[in-house]
Short mmCIF file of C-alpha atoms and ligand atoms in Angstrom, two decimals:
data_model
loop_
_atom_site.label_atom_id
_atom_site.label_comp_id
_atom_site.label_asym_id
_atom_site.label_seq_id
_atom_site.Cartn_x
_atom_site.Cartn_y
_atom_site.Cartn_z
CA MET A 274 -50.88 -88.59 -111.35
CA LYS A 275 -53.14 -87.68 -114.24
CA SER A 276 -51.83 -90.58 -116.33
CA ILE A 277 -52.41 -93.06 -113.47
CA ARG A 278 -56.00 -91.93 -113.16
CA ALA A 279 -56.37 -92.18 -116.92
CA SER A 280 -55.05 -95.77 -116.85
CA LEU A 281 -57.47 -96.69 -114.08
CA GLY A 282 -60.22 -95.25 -116.23
CA VAL A 283 -59.21 -97.50 -119.11
CA LEU A 284 -59.17 -100.53 -116.79
CA ALA A 285 -62.65 -99.70 -115.52
CA PHE A 286 -63.81 -99.36 -119.11
CA LEU A 287 -62.33 -102.76 -120.07
CA THR A 288 -63.96 -104.40 -117.02
CA ALA A 289 -67.29 -102.91 -117.99
CA SER A 290 -66.89 -104.21 -121.55
CA ALA A 291 -66.01 -107.67 -120.28
CA LEU A 292 -69.13 -107.68 -118.11
CA THR A 293 -71.28 -106.72 -121.08
CA ALA A 294 -70.16 -109.82 -122.91
CA GLN A 295 -70.50 -112.17 -119.92
CA VAL A 296 -73.81 -113.65 -118.83
CA THR A 297 -74.03 -115.24 -115.39
CA ALA A 298 -76.76 -117.78 -114.65
CA ILE A 299 -77.61 -118.43 -111.01
CA ARG A 300 -79.41 -121.66 -110.14
CA ALA A 301 -81.44 -120.92 -106.99
CA GLY A 302 -82.75 -123.85 -104.97
CA LEU A 303 -85.26 -121.54 -103.32
CA LEU A 304 -85.86 -117.91 -104.30
CA VAL A 305 -87.42 -115.68 -101.64
CA ASP A 306 -89.45 -112.61 -102.59
CA PRO A 307 -89.64 -110.41 -99.47
CA ALA A 308 -92.41 -108.22 -100.96
CA THR A 309 -94.87 -111.12 -101.00
CA GLY A 310 -93.23 -113.29 -98.36
CA SER A 311 -93.26 -116.18 -100.82
CA ALA A 312 -90.59 -118.60 -102.00
CA ALA A 313 -90.27 -120.36 -105.37
CA LYS A 314 -88.29 -123.56 -105.93
CA ASP A 315 -85.66 -124.16 -108.59
CA GLN A 316 -85.40 -120.76 -110.23
CA VAL A 317 -82.82 -119.41 -112.64
CA ILE A 318 -81.60 -115.80 -112.50
CA LEU A 319 -79.76 -114.39 -115.49
CA VAL A 320 -77.35 -111.52 -114.87
CA GLU A 321 -75.67 -109.38 -117.49
CA ASN A 322 -73.75 -106.14 -117.23
CA GLY A 323 -74.41 -105.89 -113.49
CA LYS A 324 -78.18 -106.20 -113.81
CA ILE A 325 -80.77 -108.94 -113.64
CA THR A 326 -82.15 -109.66 -117.11
CA ALA A 327 -84.50 -112.59 -116.46
CA VAL A 328 -85.90 -114.73 -113.62
CA GLY A 329 -87.89 -117.93 -114.01
CA PRO A 330 -88.21 -121.68 -113.40
CA ALA A 331 -87.13 -123.05 -116.76
CA LEU A 332 -84.99 -120.38 -118.38
CA ALA A 333 -82.62 -121.50 -121.10
CA ILE A 334 -79.05 -120.83 -120.00
CA PRO A 335 -77.24 -119.10 -122.86
CA PRO A 336 -74.16 -120.92 -124.19
CA GLY A 337 -70.96 -119.58 -122.61
CA ALA A 338 -72.77 -118.30 -119.52
CA ALA A 339 -70.97 -118.67 -116.20
CA VAL A 340 -73.18 -120.88 -114.04
CA VAL A 341 -73.35 -120.29 -110.28
CA ASP A 342 -74.86 -123.30 -108.55
CA LEU A 343 -76.90 -122.24 -105.51
CA SER A 344 -79.36 -125.10 -105.96
CA LYS A 345 -78.88 -126.20 -102.34
CA LYS A 346 -79.37 -122.70 -100.95
CA THR A 347 -81.97 -120.01 -100.41
CA VAL A 348 -81.45 -116.92 -102.55
CA MET A 349 -82.81 -113.45 -101.85
CA PRO A 350 -82.08 -109.77 -102.55
CA GLY A 351 -79.04 -108.24 -100.82
CA LEU A 352 -79.64 -106.76 -97.38
CA PHE A 353 -79.80 -103.06 -96.41
CA ASP A 354 -78.62 -101.37 -93.21
CA VAL A 355 -79.89 -97.79 -93.41
CA HIS A 356 -78.25 -96.55 -90.22
CA THR A 357 -74.57 -97.26 -89.98
CA HIS A 358 -71.36 -95.33 -89.31
CA LEU A 359 -68.70 -97.09 -91.37
CA CYS A 360 -65.97 -94.57 -90.57
CA LEU A 361 -66.42 -94.77 -86.80
CA ASN A 362 -65.19 -97.50 -84.48
CA LEU A 363 -65.98 -96.60 -80.87
CA ARG A 364 -63.89 -98.33 -78.27
CA THR A 365 -66.24 -98.30 -75.30
CA GLN A 366 -64.27 -100.97 -73.44
CA GLY A 367 -67.18 -102.80 -71.92
CA GLY A 368 -69.42 -99.81 -71.54
CA ASN A 369 -69.16 -97.49 -68.59
CA GLY A 370 -72.33 -95.58 -69.25
CA LEU A 371 -73.44 -93.06 -71.83
CA GLN A 372 -70.74 -90.56 -70.86
CA ALA A 373 -68.04 -93.13 -71.70
CA LEU A 374 -69.64 -93.54 -75.12
CA LEU A 375 -69.67 -89.78 -75.71
CA ASN A 376 -66.07 -89.51 -74.54
CA SER A 377 -65.04 -92.16 -77.05
CA LEU A 378 -66.85 -90.21 -79.80
CA LEU A 379 -64.86 -87.17 -78.74
CA ALA A 380 -61.68 -89.25 -78.82
CA ALA A 381 -62.44 -90.48 -82.34
CA THR A 382 -63.05 -86.88 -83.40
CA ALA A 383 -60.08 -85.34 -81.67
CA ILE A 384 -57.40 -88.01 -82.08
CA GLU A 385 -58.00 -90.01 -85.26
CA THR A 386 -57.09 -88.54 -88.63
CA THR A 387 -59.67 -88.45 -91.40
CA ALA A 388 -57.36 -90.73 -93.41
CA TYR A 389 -57.48 -93.38 -90.67
CA ARG A 390 -61.25 -92.99 -90.38
CA ALA A 391 -61.55 -93.69 -94.13
CA LEU A 392 -59.46 -96.85 -93.72
CA GLU A 393 -61.65 -97.98 -90.82
CA GLY A 394 -64.54 -97.35 -93.19
CA ALA A 395 -62.98 -99.55 -95.89
CA SER A 396 -62.58 -102.37 -93.39
CA ASN A 397 -66.15 -102.06 -92.09
CA ALA A 398 -67.52 -101.76 -95.64
CA ARG A 399 -65.80 -105.01 -96.65
CA ASP A 400 -67.17 -106.78 -93.57
CA MET A 401 -70.72 -105.49 -94.12
CA LEU A 402 -70.64 -106.77 -97.69
CA ARG A 403 -69.37 -110.17 -96.54
CA SER A 404 -72.37 -110.48 -94.20
CA GLY A 405 -74.79 -109.78 -97.06
CA PHE A 406 -75.33 -106.01 -96.81
CA THR A 407 -75.17 -104.78 -100.40
CA THR A 408 -76.55 -101.30 -99.63
CA VAL A 409 -76.02 -99.06 -96.61
CA ARG A 410 -76.96 -95.55 -95.62
CA ASP A 411 -74.04 -94.06 -93.71
CA VAL A 412 -75.40 -91.38 -91.38
CA GLY A 413 -72.30 -89.37 -90.55
CA ASN A 414 -69.60 -89.23 -87.90
CA ALA A 415 -66.88 -89.61 -90.49
CA GLY A 416 -64.38 -86.89 -89.62
CA ASN A 417 -63.87 -84.49 -92.49
CA TYR A 418 -65.87 -86.36 -95.17
CA ALA A 419 -64.10 -89.72 -94.91
CA ASP A 420 -67.49 -91.16 -95.91
CA THR A 421 -67.45 -89.36 -99.26
CA ALA A 422 -63.93 -90.68 -99.92
CA LEU A 423 -65.08 -94.20 -98.99
CA ARG A 424 -68.17 -94.03 -101.22
CA ARG A 425 -66.07 -92.86 -104.17
CA ALA A 426 -63.43 -95.54 -103.57
CA ILE A 427 -66.12 -98.25 -103.58
CA GLU A 428 -67.78 -96.79 -106.69
CA ASP A 429 -64.38 -96.66 -108.43
CA GLY A 430 -63.71 -100.30 -107.56
CA LEU A 431 -60.69 -99.54 -105.35
CA VAL A 432 -62.10 -101.31 -102.28
CA PRO A 433 -64.99 -103.78 -101.83
CA GLY A 434 -68.11 -102.52 -100.12
CA PRO A 435 -71.85 -102.00 -100.33
CA THR A 436 -73.53 -99.24 -102.32
CA VAL A 437 -73.18 -96.30 -99.93
CA VAL A 438 -75.61 -93.42 -99.42
CA ASN A 439 -73.60 -91.09 -97.19
CA ALA A 440 -74.53 -88.11 -95.06
CA GLY A 441 -71.28 -86.15 -94.84
CA ARG A 442 -71.20 -83.98 -91.74
CA ILE A 443 -74.14 -84.18 -89.35
CA ILE A 444 -76.11 -80.91 -89.09
CA ALA A 445 -77.05 -79.99 -85.53
CA PRO A 446 -77.72 -77.07 -83.21
CA PHE A 447 -74.57 -75.67 -81.57
CA GLY A 448 -72.65 -78.33 -79.70
CA GLY A 449 -73.83 -81.25 -81.83
CA GLN A 450 -73.84 -84.39 -79.73
CA TYR A 451 -71.10 -83.28 -77.37
CA HIS A 452 -71.67 -82.42 -73.75
CA GLY A 453 -69.27 -80.79 -71.32
CA ILE A 454 -66.81 -79.40 -73.89
CA PRO A 455 -64.70 -76.63 -72.31
CA PRO A 456 -65.29 -73.24 -73.95
CA GLU A 457 -61.54 -72.83 -74.54
CA ARG A 458 -61.65 -75.92 -76.77
CA ALA A 459 -65.01 -75.54 -78.51
CA ASP A 460 -63.29 -76.15 -81.85
CA ILE A 461 -62.19 -79.64 -80.77
CA THR A 462 -65.50 -80.98 -82.11
CA ILE A 463 -64.85 -79.68 -85.60
CA PRO A 464 -65.21 -81.10 -88.25
CA GLU A 465 -67.48 -83.94 -87.09
CA TYR A 466 -70.63 -81.78 -87.06
CA LEU A 467 -71.92 -78.71 -88.89
CA TYR A 468 -73.47 -76.40 -86.33
CA ALA A 469 -76.48 -74.55 -87.74
CA ASP A 470 -78.78 -72.49 -85.53
CA THR A 471 -80.44 -69.99 -87.87
CA PRO A 472 -82.30 -70.65 -91.15
CA ASP A 473 -79.41 -69.14 -93.11
CA GLU A 474 -76.90 -71.37 -91.34
CA MET A 475 -79.12 -74.40 -91.98
CA ARG A 476 -79.37 -73.71 -95.70
CA LYS A 477 -75.63 -73.11 -95.91
CA ALA A 478 -74.88 -76.33 -94.00
CA VAL A 479 -77.04 -78.37 -96.40
CA ARG A 480 -75.37 -76.75 -99.41
CA GLU A 481 -71.90 -77.36 -97.97
CA ASN A 482 -72.72 -81.03 -97.43
CA ILE A 483 -74.06 -81.47 -100.94
CA THR A 484 -70.96 -79.79 -102.38
CA PHE A 485 -68.70 -82.16 -100.46
CA GLY A 486 -70.47 -85.32 -101.60
CA ALA A 487 -73.38 -86.04 -99.23
CA LYS A 488 -76.22 -88.12 -100.72
CA VAL A 489 -78.55 -87.77 -97.70
CA ILE A 490 -78.81 -85.08 -95.03
CA LYS A 491 -78.54 -86.18 -91.39
CA ILE A 492 -79.75 -83.82 -88.69
CA VAL A 493 -79.80 -84.03 -84.90
CA VAL A 494 -83.09 -82.76 -83.49
CA ASP A 495 -82.89 -83.34 -79.75
CA ASP A 496 -79.46 -84.03 -78.29
CA GLN A 497 -79.14 -80.73 -76.39
CA PRO A 498 -81.54 -78.97 -74.00
CA TYR A 499 -82.45 -76.78 -77.02
CA LYS A 500 -84.01 -78.63 -79.94
CA TYR A 501 -84.71 -77.90 -83.58
CA SER A 502 -88.30 -76.68 -83.99
CA VAL A 503 -90.79 -77.96 -86.58
CA ASP A 504 -90.03 -74.82 -88.62
CA ASP A 505 -86.27 -75.52 -88.38
CA VAL A 506 -86.82 -79.07 -89.64
CA ARG A 507 -88.99 -77.77 -92.50
CA THR A 508 -86.20 -75.36 -93.51
CA LEU A 509 -83.66 -78.20 -93.59
CA VAL A 510 -86.01 -80.59 -95.44
CA LYS A 511 -86.84 -77.93 -98.04
CA GLU A 512 -83.19 -77.08 -98.72
CA ALA A 513 -82.21 -80.76 -98.89
CA ALA A 514 -85.09 -81.44 -101.31
CA ALA A 515 -83.91 -78.55 -103.51
CA GLY A 516 -80.66 -80.49 -103.83
CA GLY A 517 -82.50 -83.77 -104.45
CA LEU A 518 -81.77 -85.26 -101.02
CA LYS A 519 -83.87 -86.69 -98.21
CA VAL A 520 -83.41 -86.01 -94.49
CA ALA A 521 -82.73 -88.49 -91.70
CA ALA A 522 -83.29 -87.14 -88.18
CA HIS A 523 -81.65 -88.32 -84.97
CA CYS A 524 -84.37 -88.20 -82.32
CA ALA A 525 -84.01 -89.83 -78.93
CA THR A 526 -87.10 -88.36 -77.25
CA ASP A 527 -90.80 -88.57 -77.98
CA GLU A 528 -90.99 -84.80 -78.48
CA GLY A 529 -88.03 -84.82 -80.89
CA SER A 530 -89.52 -87.68 -82.88
CA ARG A 531 -92.82 -85.80 -83.19
CA ILE A 532 -91.06 -82.56 -84.24
CA ALA A 533 -89.08 -84.40 -86.94
CA ALA A 534 -92.15 -86.21 -88.28
CA GLU A 535 -94.21 -83.02 -88.41
CA GLY A 536 -91.29 -81.24 -90.07
CA GLY A 537 -91.42 -83.76 -92.92
CA VAL A 538 -88.23 -85.81 -92.62
CA ALA A 539 -87.95 -89.10 -94.51
CA SER A 540 -86.94 -91.10 -91.45
CA VAL A 541 -86.77 -90.76 -87.70
CA GLU A 542 -83.65 -92.48 -86.37
CA HIS A 543 -83.73 -94.23 -82.98
CA ALA A 544 -87.03 -92.81 -81.61
CA TYR A 545 -86.12 -94.74 -78.45
CA ARG A 546 -88.92 -93.17 -76.42
CA ALA A 547 -91.49 -92.52 -79.16
CA SER A 548 -95.05 -92.76 -77.87
CA THR A 549 -97.75 -94.60 -79.77
CA PRO A 550 -99.42 -91.31 -80.86
CA THR A 551 -96.07 -90.15 -82.30
CA LEU A 552 -95.68 -93.46 -84.15
CA GLN A 553 -99.18 -92.79 -85.52
CA VAL A 554 -98.11 -89.33 -86.77
CA MET A 555 -95.15 -90.99 -88.48
CA LYS A 556 -97.46 -93.52 -90.12
CA ASP A 557 -99.88 -90.82 -91.30
CA LYS A 558 -97.03 -88.82 -92.85
CA GLY A 559 -95.24 -91.84 -94.34
CA VAL A 560 -92.18 -91.25 -92.15
CA PHE A 561 -89.99 -94.31 -91.67
CA LEU A 562 -88.88 -95.57 -88.30
CA VAL A 563 -85.22 -96.58 -88.40
CA GLY A 564 -85.20 -97.93 -84.89
CA THR A 565 -81.55 -98.94 -84.44
CA ASP A 566 -83.04 -101.65 -82.26
CA PHE A 567 -80.10 -102.60 -80.05
CA THR A 568 -79.72 -106.24 -79.16
CA LYS A 569 -79.15 -106.96 -75.51
CA GLN A 570 -75.45 -107.31 -76.27
CA ALA A 571 -75.27 -104.07 -78.27
CA SER A 572 -77.08 -102.17 -75.50
CA HIS A 573 -74.52 -103.46 -73.03
CA GLU A 574 -71.52 -102.69 -75.24
CA MET A 575 -72.79 -99.13 -75.71
CA GLY A 576 -73.28 -98.67 -71.97
CA MET A 577 -77.03 -98.33 -72.58
CA ASP A 578 -78.44 -101.49 -70.97
CA GLU A 579 -81.97 -100.15 -70.45
CA TYR A 580 -82.35 -99.26 -74.15
CA HIS A 581 -82.87 -102.85 -75.30
CA GLY A 582 -86.21 -103.15 -73.51
CA TRP A 583 -87.27 -99.71 -74.75
CA VAL A 584 -86.61 -100.45 -78.42
CA VAL A 585 -88.25 -103.89 -78.37
CA ASP A 586 -91.40 -102.36 -76.85
CA ARG A 587 -91.33 -99.43 -79.29
CA LEU A 588 -90.77 -101.76 -82.27
CA LYS A 589 -93.77 -103.85 -81.23
CA ARG A 590 -95.96 -100.74 -81.00
CA ALA A 591 -94.68 -99.43 -84.37
CA TYR A 592 -95.78 -102.63 -86.12
CA GLN A 593 -99.15 -102.54 -84.33
CA VAL A 594 -99.68 -98.95 -85.56
CA GLY A 595 -98.36 -99.69 -89.07
CA THR A 596 -95.46 -97.21 -89.08
CA PRO A 597 -93.17 -97.97 -92.03
CA VAL A 598 -89.96 -99.58 -90.75
CA ALA A 599 -86.52 -99.88 -92.36
CA PHE A 600 -83.69 -101.92 -90.84
CA GLY A 601 -80.89 -99.85 -89.32
CA THR A 602 -78.45 -100.76 -86.60
CA ASP A 603 -76.15 -97.94 -85.45
CA VAL A 604 -73.47 -100.50 -84.63
CA CYS A 605 -70.23 -98.60 -84.09
CA PHE A 606 -68.58 -100.60 -81.33
CA VAL A 607 -65.98 -103.30 -81.91
CA LYS A 608 -65.93 -106.74 -80.36
CA ASP A 609 -63.41 -109.56 -80.56
CA GLY A 610 -64.50 -112.43 -82.78
CA GLU A 611 -67.19 -110.35 -84.48
CA THR A 612 -67.19 -108.00 -87.47
CA ARG A 613 -69.27 -104.94 -88.24
CA GLY A 614 -71.33 -107.23 -90.48
CA THR A 615 -71.98 -110.03 -87.97
CA LEU A 616 -72.82 -107.51 -85.23
CA SER A 617 -75.24 -105.67 -87.52
CA VAL A 618 -77.16 -108.66 -88.87
CA GLU A 619 -77.66 -109.91 -85.31
CA PHE A 620 -80.17 -107.05 -84.85
CA VAL A 621 -82.87 -109.29 -86.38
CA THR A 622 -83.08 -110.88 -82.93
CA SER A 623 -84.58 -107.67 -81.48
CA PHE A 624 -87.29 -107.84 -84.17
CA VAL A 625 -88.03 -111.45 -83.23
CA GLU A 626 -88.34 -110.44 -79.56
CA ALA A 627 -90.85 -107.76 -80.62
CA GLY A 628 -92.96 -110.41 -82.35
CA VAL A 629 -92.22 -109.18 -85.89
CA THR A 630 -92.71 -111.91 -88.51
CA PRO A 631 -89.86 -113.11 -90.76
CA LYS A 632 -91.68 -111.68 -93.81
CA GLN A 633 -91.88 -108.26 -92.16
CA ILE A 634 -88.24 -108.40 -91.08
CA LEU A 635 -87.11 -109.30 -94.61
CA GLN A 636 -89.16 -106.40 -95.98
CA ALA A 637 -87.51 -103.98 -93.52
CA MET A 638 -84.13 -105.28 -94.72
CA THR A 639 -84.90 -105.03 -98.46
CA VAL A 640 -87.91 -103.49 -100.22
CA SER A 641 -88.90 -101.06 -97.44
CA ALA A 642 -85.31 -99.89 -96.98
CA ALA A 643 -85.02 -99.41 -100.75
CA ARG A 644 -88.18 -97.28 -100.68
CA LEU A 645 -86.76 -95.07 -97.92
CA LEU A 646 -83.63 -94.56 -100.01
CA GLY A 647 -85.65 -93.86 -103.19
CA MET A 648 -84.05 -96.94 -104.79
CA GLU A 649 -87.15 -99.13 -104.96
CA LYS A 650 -86.94 -99.36 -108.75
CA GLU A 651 -83.21 -100.16 -108.75
CA ARG A 652 -82.35 -102.35 -105.77
CA GLY A 653 -83.92 -104.56 -103.11
CA THR A 654 -85.83 -106.88 -105.45
CA ILE A 655 -84.79 -109.77 -107.68
CA ALA A 656 -86.50 -108.93 -110.97
CA PRO A 657 -85.46 -107.93 -114.49
CA GLY A 658 -83.96 -104.45 -114.63
CA PHE A 659 -82.79 -104.43 -111.01
CA ALA A 660 -79.15 -104.34 -109.94
CA ALA A 661 -77.82 -107.87 -109.42
CA ASP A 662 -77.49 -107.53 -105.63
CA ILE A 663 -78.07 -111.13 -104.58
CA VAL A 664 -77.26 -113.15 -101.46
CA ALA A 665 -77.69 -116.79 -100.51
CA MET A 666 -77.65 -118.87 -97.35
CA PRO A 667 -78.44 -122.33 -96.03
CA GLY A 668 -81.95 -122.56 -94.58
CA ASN A 669 -85.07 -120.54 -95.35
CA PRO A 670 -85.32 -117.15 -93.58
CA LEU A 671 -89.13 -117.21 -93.97
CA ASP A 672 -89.13 -120.26 -91.66
CA ASN A 673 -86.42 -118.96 -89.33
CA ILE A 674 -85.07 -115.43 -89.79
CA ASP A 675 -81.81 -116.50 -88.15
CA ALA A 676 -80.83 -117.85 -91.59
CA VAL A 677 -79.89 -114.31 -92.69
CA ARG A 678 -77.10 -114.42 -90.11
CA HIS A 679 -75.44 -117.17 -92.14
CA VAL A 680 -75.14 -115.60 -95.58
CA ASP A 681 -72.36 -117.41 -97.47
CA PHE A 682 -72.78 -116.04 -101.00
CA VAL A 683 -72.75 -112.35 -101.91
CA MET A 684 -73.10 -110.76 -105.35
CA LYS A 685 -73.22 -107.00 -105.75
CA GLY A 686 -73.81 -105.37 -109.12
CA GLY A 687 -73.25 -108.72 -110.82
CA GLU A 688 -69.86 -109.27 -109.21
CA ILE A 689 -69.32 -112.11 -106.73
CA TYR A 690 -67.74 -110.92 -103.47
CA ARG A 691 -68.25 -114.05 -101.39
CA LYS A 692 -68.69 -117.70 -102.28
CA ASP A 693 -67.88 -120.11 -99.45
ZN1 ZN B 52 -76.12 -93.37 -85.30
#
């Protein structure tokens, strides 16, 4: 076993050496910069050793460079989805209400092995990358750390997938997101969540997650009648920060969203019912809204039909207030003829319904998401020194955001994963 790993190490080393020697030149018909909402014609992007080395209109292409001709396409930075669950496929079978959804979460927890969950993750990761998502934040529900295994497998080049920032086990008050579990079988929900009710338990849960490979801490503030308090959230945020990690907080209610924001989390997830004053608190504290803004279809599939109207209204108010927004979907259902990637990118339609401009949507999907993840100097922008995470599509997303649903070229870290 040791020798196999050693050989793989040598292969990885050789690949890295080969990349060092190889320059790739991308001819971009139109190059979109989400930060400014501008587009420049006929640009050249030089890529070497996985990173962008130069961008400009009349760059000399070095002899021997591999040329990628995207002169008929629009090129932009790779997309981010900062709220996904790669290692979870819920089979809601048409949606029979929220209880059906929770039952299917219980089924995934109780029946599927962690090994199978990791393989589901590999499949979803591949599909996300194909649709243009080069970075994702995976916010838990991954059995016994299938997400850490998936992240490592992608980093080691064993399976294709986006850069993954994973949460490990979700930290929550007793019971997690389960309701109606019989006391005789309380352990049936283990290991999906880490229950932590006292400050000591919270600190231990954060440390356990970090030890087992989490790169972000996900907490649930308000899924039971008892909620985490502002002091509880501060305890979790402080311990996560000591380990260099940020905190993402599941909050369905207005009160939960306010508690999380005042407790200093990096992002409030969902915030389905957040009031305008709460969105203002989030803005004042620089807390991101990751709205998981269900499309009409997604709401229906999840058995949560009324949520679509709620999130569109809340998204509209968030942009009016100026709350920072990063694109996150929460897609975890499966649908024939669709992939995790196509279902996720479709969420731009909720933004359009809320009156959000294409420039703002592209920012939520790139530079803003990178800022939430603390990657704003590494990913999310096409400029020298940044990772070569680059996608292309027919049409200009600044004219019609629907273009991002038709990505047909994907490069991640200088490697081409899709070229139709
Ligand atoms: Zn979620």
